Coordinates of N, CA and C in Angstrom, one line a residue:
M7 N 10.4 4.2 23.7 CA 9.4 4.9 22.8 C 9.3 5.7 21.7
L8 N 9.2 5.2 20.5 CA 9.6 6.3 19.4 C 8.5 6.9 19.3
N9 N 7.7 7.8 19.6 CA 6.2 8.1 19.4 C 6.5 9.4 18.4
T10 N 7.4 10.1 17.8 CA 7.8 10.8 16.8 C 8.0 10.3 15.5
P11 N 7.6 11.0 14.5 CA 7.9 10.4 13.0 C 9.4 10.6 13.1
D12 N 10.2 11.3 13.5 CA 11.4 11.5 13.5 C 12.4 10.5 14.1
K13 N 12.0 9.8 15.0 CA 12.6 9.0 15.7 C 12.1 7.4 15.1
L14 N 11.1 7.4 14.3 CA 10.7 6.2 13.5 C 11.6 6.3 12.4
V15 N 12.0 7.5 11.8 CA 12.8 7.3 10.6 C 14.3 7.1 11.1
E16 N 14.5 7.5 12.2 CA 16.1 7.4 12.6 C 16.2 5.7 12.6
N17 N 15.5 5.2 13.4 CA 15.3 3.4 13.6 C 15.2 2.9 12.4
I18 N 14.6 3.1 11.3 CA 14.4 2.8 9.9 C 16.1 2.8 9.3
V19 N 16.3 3.9 9.1 CA 17.9 4.0 8.6 C 18.9 3.6 9.2
E20 N 19.3 3.5 10.5 CA 19.4 2.7 11.5 C 19.5 1.0 10.8
K21 N 18.4 0.6 11.0 CA 17.9 -0.7 10.7 C 18.2 -1.4 9.2
I22 N 18.0 -0.9 8.6 CA 18.3 -1.2 6.8 C 19.6 -0.3 6.2
G23 N 20.1 0.9 6.6 CA 20.7 1.6 6.1 C 20.7 2.5 4.6
C24 N 19.1 2.9 4.8 CA 18.7 3.5 3.7 C 19.2 5.1 4.1
A25 N 18.6 6.0 3.1 CA 19.0 7.6 3.5 C 17.6 7.5 3.8
G26 N 17.4 9.1 5.0 CA 16.5 9.5 5.5 C 16.9 11.0 5.4
I27 N 15.6 11.9 5.4 CA 15.8 13.1 5.6 C 14.7 13.6 7.0
I28 N 15.4 14.3 7.7 CA 14.6 14.7 9.0 C 14.9 16.2 9.2
S29 N 13.5 16.6 9.1 CA 13.4 18.0 9.7 C 13.6 18.4 10.8
T30 N 14.6 19.4 11.1 CA 15.1 19.5 12.5 C 14.2 20.9 12.7
V31 N 13.5 21.7 11.7 CA 12.8 22.8 12.2 C 11.2 22.3 12.4
S32 N 10.3 22.8 13.4 CA 8.9 22.6 13.3 C 8.3 23.0 12.0
R33 N 7.4 22.3 11.6 CA 6.6 22.7 10.7 C 5.7 24.1 10.5
K34 N 5.9 24.3 12.1 CA 5.1 26.0 12.1 C 6.2 26.8 11.6
Y35 N 7.3 26.9 11.5 CA 8.2 27.8 11.1 C 8.6 27.4 9.5
A36 N 9.0 26.0 9.2 CA 9.6 26.2 7.8 C 9.0 24.7 7.4
D37 N 7.7 24.1 6.7 CA 7.1 23.2 6.3 C 7.6 22.5 5.3
L38 N 8.3 21.6 4.9 CA 8.8 21.2 3.8 C 7.8 21.0 3.0
N39 N 6.5 20.0 3.6 CA 5.3 19.7 2.8 C 4.3 20.5 2.2
R40 N 5.2 21.6 1.8 CA 4.4 23.0 1.1 C 5.0 23.7 -0.1
S41 N 4.3 24.3 -0.7 CA 4.9 25.2 -1.8 C 6.0 26.1 -1.1
P42 N 7.0 26.2 -2.0 CA 7.8 27.4 -1.4 C 7.5 29.1 -1.2
S43 N 7.7 29.0 0.1 CA 7.0 30.7 0.4 C 8.5 31.5 1.1
V44 N 7.9 32.3 1.7 CA 9.0 33.4 2.3 C 9.4 32.9 3.5
E45 N 8.6 32.0 4.0 CA 8.6 31.5 5.2 C 9.7 30.0 5.4
N46 N 9.5 29.4 4.3 CA 9.9 27.7 4.1 C 11.2 27.9 2.9
I47 N 11.6 29.1 2.4 CA 12.0 29.0 1.1 C 13.5 28.0 1.0
E48 N 14.3 28.5 2.4 CA 15.7 28.2 2.6 C 15.8 26.7 2.8
A49 N 14.5 26.2 3.8 CA 14.5 25.0 4.0 C 14.1 24.2 3.0
I50 N 13.0 24.5 2.2 CA 12.8 23.7 0.7 C 14.2 23.7 -0.3
I51 N 14.8 24.7 -0.3 CA 15.9 24.7 -1.1 C 17.0 23.4 -0.3
E52 N 17.1 23.8 0.9 CA 17.9 22.7 1.3 C 17.5 20.9 1.2
Y53 N 16.2 20.9 1.6 CA 15.6 20.1 1.2 C 15.7 18.9 -0.3
R54 N 15.2 20.4 -1.3 CA 15.6 19.5 -2.6 C 17.1 19.5 -2.7
E55 N 17.9 20.1 -2.6 CA 19.6 19.6 -2.7 C 20.0 18.5 -2.0
T56 N 19.5 18.0 -0.8 CA 19.5 16.5 0.0 C 19.1 15.8 -0.9
I57 N 17.9 15.7 -1.6 CA 17.2 15.1 -2.5 C 18.1 14.7 -3.6
K58 N 18.4 15.2 -4.1 CA 19.5 15.4 -5.5 C 21.0 14.6 -5.1
D59 N 21.5 15.1 -3.8 CA 22.8 14.7 -3.3 C 22.5 13.1 -3.3
I60 N 21.4 12.7 -2.4 CA 20.8 11.0 -2.2 C 20.7 10.6 -3.6
L61 N 20.5 11.1 -4.5 CA 20.0 10.4 -6.0 C 21.6 10.4 -6.6
E62 N 22.3 11.7 -6.2 CA 23.6 11.5 -6.8 C 24.5 10.2 -6.4
Y63 N 24.5 10.0 -4.9 CA 25.1 9.4 -4.0 C 24.8 7.8 -4.7
L64 N 23.6 7.4 -5.0 CA 23.0 6.3 -5.1 C 23.1 5.9 -6.9
T65 N 23.5 6.9 -7.5 CA 24.0 6.6 -8.8 C 22.7 6.3 -9.5
I66 N 21.8 6.9 -9.3 CA 20.4 6.9 -10.1 C 20.3 8.3 -10.8
L67 N 20.9 9.2 -10.5 CA 20.6 10.8 -11.5 C 21.6 11.1 -12.4
D68 N 21.1 10.9 -13.7 CA 21.4 11.2 -15.0 C 21.7 12.9 -15.0
I69 N 23.1 13.5 -14.6 CA 23.5 14.9 -14.6 C 23.2 15.4 -15.7
S70 N 23.5 15.2 -16.9 CA 23.1 15.6 -18.0 C 21.8 15.8 -18.4
S71 N 20.8 15.2 -18.2 CA 19.2 15.4 -18.1 C 18.8 15.6 -16.9
G72 N 19.3 15.8 -15.7 CA 18.9 15.7 -14.7 C 17.4 15.2 -14.2
Q73 N 17.4 13.9 -15.0 CA 16.3 12.6 -14.5 C 17.1 11.9 -13.9
I74 N 16.2 10.7 -13.0 CA 16.7 9.6 -12.8 C 16.6 8.6 -13.5
V75 N 17.7 7.5 -13.3 CA 17.0 6.4 -14.2 C 17.0 5.1 -14.1
K76 N 16.5 4.9 -12.6 CA 15.9 3.9 -12.1 C 14.6 4.8 -10.9
P77 N 14.0 3.3 -10.6 CA 12.6 3.9 -9.7 C 13.5 4.5 -8.3
Y78 N 12.8 5.6 -7.9 CA 13.2 6.0 -6.4 C 11.9 6.0 -5.5
L79 N 12.1 5.5 -4.3 CA 10.9 5.6 -3.4 C 11.1 6.6 -2.2
H80 N 10.1 7.8 -2.2 CA 10.2 8.7 -1.2 C 9.3 8.4 -0.6
L81 N 9.1 8.2 0.7 CA 8.3 8.2 2.1 C 8.4 9.4 3.2
S82 N 7.2 10.1 3.0 CA 7.2 11.1 3.8 C 6.3 10.6 5.0
I83 N 6.9 10.6 5.8 CA 6.3 9.9 7.2 C 5.7 11.1 8.5
H84 N 4.6 11.2 8.7 CA 4.0 12.0 9.4 C 3.2 11.3 10.3
G85 N 3.2 12.2 11.3 CA 1.9 12.2 12.5 C 0.6 12.4 12.6
M86 N -0.5 11.7 12.9 CA -1.8 12.2 12.7 C -2.4 11.8 14.1
K87 N -3.6 12.6 14.5 CA -4.2 12.6 15.8 C -4.9 11.0 15.7
D88 N -5.0 10.2 16.5 CA -6.1 9.0 16.7 C -7.5 9.4 16.2
A89 N -7.7 10.8 16.6 CA -9.4 11.5 16.2 C -9.3 11.3 14.8
H90 N -8.9 11.1 13.8 CA -9.0 10.9 12.5 C -9.9 9.9 12.0
Y91 N -9.0 8.7 11.8 CA -9.5 7.4 12.1 C -9.6 6.4 13.1
G92 N -9.4 6.8 14.4 CA -9.0 5.9 15.4 C -7.4 5.4 15.7
P93 N -7.5 4.6 16.6 CA -5.9 4.3 17.3 C -5.1 3.5 16.1
F94 N -5.7 2.7 15.5 CA -5.2 1.6 14.6 C -5.2 2.2 13.2
A95 N -4.5 3.5 12.5 CA -4.7 3.9 11.5 C -3.4 4.3 10.6
I96 N -3.4 4.3 9.5 CA -2.5 5.0 8.6 C -2.9 5.3 7.2
E97 N -2.8 6.4 6.9 CA -3.6 7.2 5.6 C -2.3 7.2 4.8
I98 N -2.4 6.7 3.8 CA -1.1 7.0 2.5 C -1.8 7.9 1.8
G99 N -1.3 9.2 1.2 CA -1.6 10.1 0.7 C -1.1 10.4 -0.6
T100 N -1.3 10.4 -2.1 CA -0.5 10.6 -3.1 C -0.9 11.6 -3.9
L101 N -1.6 12.8 -3.3 CA -2.2 13.3 -4.2 C -3.3 12.9 -5.4
N102 N -4.0 12.1 -4.8 CA -5.0 11.2 -5.7 C -4.4 10.7 -7.2
G103 N -2.9 10.1 -6.9 CA -2.2 9.5 -7.8 C -1.1 10.2 -8.5
K104 N -1.2 11.6 -8.4 CA -0.4 12.7 -8.7 C 1.3 12.6 -8.4
S105 N 1.5 11.8 -7.3 CA 2.7 11.8 -6.6 C 3.4 10.4 -6.8
C106 N 2.8 9.6 -7.6 CA 3.2 8.4 -7.8 C 2.9 7.6 -9.3
S107 N 3.5 6.6 -9.9 CA 2.7 6.0 -11.1 C 1.6 5.1 -10.7
K108 N 0.5 4.8 -11.5 CA -0.9 4.0 -11.3 C -0.2 2.5 -10.7
E109 N 0.8 2.2 -11.2 CA 1.3 0.9 -11.2 C 2.0 0.7 -10.0
M110 N 2.5 1.9 -9.6 CA 3.4 1.7 -8.2 C 2.5 2.2 -7.0
K111 N 1.1 2.8 -7.5 CA 0.3 2.9 -6.2 C 0.0 1.5 -5.8
H112 N -1.0 0.6 -6.9 CA -0.9 -0.7 -6.5 C -0.1 -1.4 -5.9
W113 N 1.1 -1.3 -6.2 CA 2.5 -1.8 -5.5 C 2.5 -1.8 -4.2
F114 N 2.4 -0.4 -4.1 CA 2.2 0.3 -2.4 C 1.2 -0.4 -1.7
E115 N 0.2 -0.1 -2.1 CA -1.1 -0.8 -1.5 C -0.9 -2.4 -1.2
R116 N -0.4 -2.9 -2.0 CA -0.3 -4.7 -1.8 C 0.8 -5.0 -1.0
S117 N 2.1 -4.1 -1.0 CA 3.3 -4.0 -0.1 C 2.8 -3.7 1.2
I118 N 2.0 -2.6 1.9 CA 1.8 -2.0 3.2 C 0.5 -2.9 3.4
T119 N -0.4 -3.4 2.5 CA -1.5 -4.6 3.1 C -0.6 -5.8 3.5
N120 N 0.3 -6.5 2.7 CA 0.8 -7.6 3.2 C 1.6 -7.5 4.5
G121 N 2.3 -6.3 4.7 CA 3.0 -5.9 5.6 C 2.5 -5.6 6.9
L122 N 1.3 -5.4 6.7 CA 0.3 -5.4 8.2 C -0.3 -6.4 8.3
K123 N -0.3 -7.4 7.3 CA -0.9 -8.7 7.9 C 0.0 -9.1 9.0
E124 N 1.1 -9.1 8.4 CA 2.5 -9.7 9.3 C 2.9 -9.2 10.8
Y125 N 2.9 -7.8 10.8 CA 3.4 -6.9 11.9 C 2.3 -5.8 12.7
L126 N 1.1 -6.0 11.9 CA 0.0 -4.9 12.5 C -1.2 -5.3 12.3
P127 N -2.1 -6.4 11.9 CA -2.8 -7.0 11.5 C -4.4 -6.5 11.6
E128 N -4.6 -5.5 12.6 CA -5.6 -4.7 13.3 C -5.4 -3.6 12.8
V129 N -4.4 -3.0 11.9 CA -4.3 -1.6 11.6 C -5.3 -1.8 10.2
N130 N -6.1 -0.2 9.8 CA -6.6 0.1 8.9 C -5.8 1.1 8.4
V131 N -5.9 0.7 6.8 CA -5.1 1.6 5.9 C -6.0 2.2 5.1
I132 N -5.7 3.5 5.0 CA -6.6 4.4 4.1 C -5.8 5.2 3.1
F133 N -6.7 5.6 2.1 CA -5.7 6.1 0.6 C -6.5 7.1 0.5
D134 N -5.7 8.3 0.3 CA -6.4 9.5 -0.1 C -7.3 10.0 -0.2
R135 N -7.7 9.6 1.4 CA -9.1 10.5 2.1 C -9.2 11.7 2.4
K136 N -8.4 11.8 3.6 CA -8.1 13.4 4.2 C -6.9 13.9 4.1
F137 N -6.0 13.0 4.5 CA -4.3 13.6 4.2 C -4.2 12.9 2.8
I138 N -4.5 13.5 1.7 CA -4.1 13.2 0.7 C -2.7 13.6 0.0
G139 N -1.9 15.0 0.8 CA -0.9 15.3 0.7 C -1.0 16.5 -0.3
D140 N -0.4 17.8 0.1 CA -0.3 18.9 -0.2 C 0.4 18.9 -2.1
R141 N 0.0 19.8 -2.8 CA 0.7 19.5 -3.9 C 2.0 19.5 -4.0
S142 N 2.7 19.9 -3.2 CA 4.1 19.6 -2.8 C 4.8 18.6 -3.3
I143 N 3.6 17.3 -2.5 CA 4.2 15.9 -3.0 C 4.4 15.3 -4.1
A144 N 4.0 16.3 -4.9 CA 4.2 15.7 -6.6 C 5.1 16.3 -7.2
Y145 N 5.8 17.6 -6.5 CA 6.7 18.2 -7.1 C 8.0 17.5 -7.6
H146 N 8.5 16.6 -6.7 CA 9.8 16.0 -6.9 C 9.5 14.9 -8.1
R147 N 8.4 14.7 -8.5 CA 7.8 13.9 -9.7 C 7.8 15.0 -11.0
L148 N 6.8 16.1 -10.8 CA 6.3 16.8 -11.9 C 6.8 18.0 -12.3
G149 N 7.4 18.6 -11.0 CA 8.0 19.9 -11.0 C 6.8 20.7 -10.2
D150 N 7.6 22.0 -10.2 CA 6.5 23.2 -9.3 C 6.1 24.0 -10.3
G151 N 6.6 23.7 -11.6 CA 5.7 24.8 -12.8 C 6.7 26.2 -12.4
Q152 N 7.7 26.4 -11.8 CA 8.6 27.2 -12.1 C 9.8 26.5 -12.1
E153 N 10.8 27.0 -11.2 CA 12.3 26.6 -11.5 C 12.4 25.1 -11.3
Y154 N 11.7 24.3 -10.2 CA 12.1 22.9 -10.1 C 11.5 21.8 -10.9
E155 N 12.4 21.4 -12.0 CA 11.7 20.4 -12.6 C 10.9 19.0 -12.4
G156 N 11.5 18.9 -10.8 CA 11.4 17.2 -10.5 C 12.0 16.4 -11.6
Y157 N 11.7 14.9 -11.1 CA 12.5 13.9 -11.3 C 11.8 13.1 -12.3
K158 N 10.3 13.1 -12.6 CA 9.5 12.7 -13.8 C 9.3 11.5 -13.3
D159 N 8.8 10.3 -14.2 CA 7.8 9.3 -13.8 C 8.5 8.1 -12.8
L160 N 10.0 8.3 -12.7 CA 10.5 7.1 -11.8 C 10.5 7.6 -10.2
F161 N 10.4 9.0 -10.1 CA 9.9 9.3 -8.4 C 8.8 8.9 -8.6
Q162 N 8.5 8.3 -7.1 CA 7.4 7.8 -6.4 C 7.4 8.1 -4.9
T163 N 6.2 8.9 -4.6 CA 6.3 9.7 -3.3 C 5.2 9.1 -2.6
F164 N 4.8 9.0 -1.6 CA 4.2 8.5 -0.5 C 4.0 9.1 0.9
Q165 N 2.9 9.9 1.0 CA 3.0 10.5 2.2 C 2.3 9.3 3.3
M166 N 2.9 8.9 4.8 CA 2.0 8.2 5.2 C 2.0 8.8 6.6
E167 N 0.6 9.1 6.9 CA 0.3 9.7 8.2 C 0.0 8.5 9.1
I168 N 0.8 8.1 10.0 CA 0.5 7.3 11.4 C 0.0 7.6 12.5
S169 N -1.2 7.0 12.8 CA -2.1 7.7 14.2 C -0.7 7.6 15.2
F170 N -1.6 8.3 16.2 CA -0.8 8.4 17.7 C -0.4 7.0 18.6
T171 N -1.6 6.2 18.5 CA -1.4 4.9 19.7 C -0.5 4.1 18.5
L172 N -0.3 4.0 17.1 CA 0.9 3.2 16.5 C 2.0 3.6 17.2
R173 N 2.1 4.7 16.5 CA 3.5 5.5 17.0 C 4.1 5.3 18.3
K174 N 3.2 5.4 19.3 CA 3.4 5.2 20.9 C 3.6 3.8 21.2
K175 N 2.7 2.9 20.9 CA 2.4 1.5 21.4 C 3.2 0.3 20.3
Y176 N 3.6 1.1 19.2 CA 3.7 0.3 18.1 C 4.8 0.3 17.2
S177 N 5.9 1.0 17.8 CA 7.0 1.6 17.1 C 8.1 0.6 16.6
E178 N 7.8 -0.3 17.1 CA 9.0 -1.4 16.7 C 8.4 -1.9 15.2
E179 N 7.3 -2.6 15.5 CA 6.3 -3.0 14.4 C 6.6 -2.2 12.8
L180 N 6.1 -0.8 13.6 CA 6.2 0.1 12.5 C 7.3 0.7 11.7
V181 N 8.7 0.5 12.7 CA 10.2 0.4 11.8 C 10.4 -0.9 11.1
H182 N 9.7 -2.1 11.5 CA 10.1 -3.6 10.5 C 9.0 -3.3 9.5
L183 N 7.6 -3.0 9.6 CA 6.6 -2.8 8.3 C 7.2 -1.8 7.0
I184 N 8.0 -0.8 7.7 CA 8.4 0.5 6.8 C 9.7 0.0 6.2
S185 N 10.5 -0.7 7.1 CA 11.7 -1.2 6.3 C 11.6 -2.5 5.4
K186 N 10.6 -3.0 5.7 CA 10.5 -4.2 5.0 C 9.5 -3.6 3.3
I187 N 8.7 -2.4 3.5 CA 8.3 -1.8 2.3 C 9.6 -1.4 1.5
I188 N 10.5 -1.0 2.1 CA 11.4 -0.2 1.5 C 12.4 -1.1 0.8
T189 N 12.8 -2.4 1.5 CA 13.9 -3.5 0.9 C 12.9 -4.5 -0.1
D190 N 11.8 -4.4 0.1 CA 10.9 -5.0 -0.8 C 11.0 -4.2 -2.6
F191 N 10.7 -2.7 -2.1 CA 11.1 -2.0 -3.2 C 12.3 -2.3 -4.1
Q192 N 13.3 -1.9 -3.0 CA 14.8 -2.3 -3.7 C 15.2 -3.5 -4.2
E193 N 14.6 -4.6 -3.7 CA 14.6 -6.1 -4.3 C 13.8 -6.1 -5.7
E194 N 12.8 -5.6 -5.9 CA 11.7 -5.7 -6.7 C 12.1 -4.6 -7.9
F195 N 12.7 -3.5 -7.9 CA 12.4 -2.4 -8.7 C 14.1 -1.8 -9.1
I196 N 15.0 -2.3 -7.9 CA 16.2 -1.8 -8.0 C 17.3 -2.6 -8.3
I197 N 17.7 -3.9 -7.5 CA 18.6 -5.1 -7.6 C 18.4 -5.7 -8.7
N198 N 16.9 -6.1 -9.3 CA 16.5 -7.2 -10.3 C 16.8 -6.4 -11.5

């Protein structure tokens, strides 16, 4: 049973060999999905450095400009209660389109909709309604208005809120779904 987001990420990383970042501290102590504060600054710095390390490893970061040279898909996987939309729901947050391009949001919507038809046809997917994402999900793209400049237009972030029942009873299907989205992204925007 893989009912926690970190276990889903572990299994996706194992399945397709992509990079994954798993918070090892409760969000109650250091929330990576918020603006830097006294409580989370060390974790935010480590998170941002890890993203930079991944971009360098993938050789898509131009060190001189600090910008990426190819599209990058950043999925932030969270759990949500069934009470929000029922037991078969996923909400995708993009901060109303600020964390990704309009074209990439359309691509992601098509990709997840097609994947759900294959793996979890009864699931309802919602975009930017309740869990649109904290303004921090756009920082990797737009910067935070302070020291962190972000990676601009090619950095695409999607926050995935997944219901408890899906995580508890359909974890294998979720691993296949998210893995398919990531590999489709790689094939469509990176490899070709």
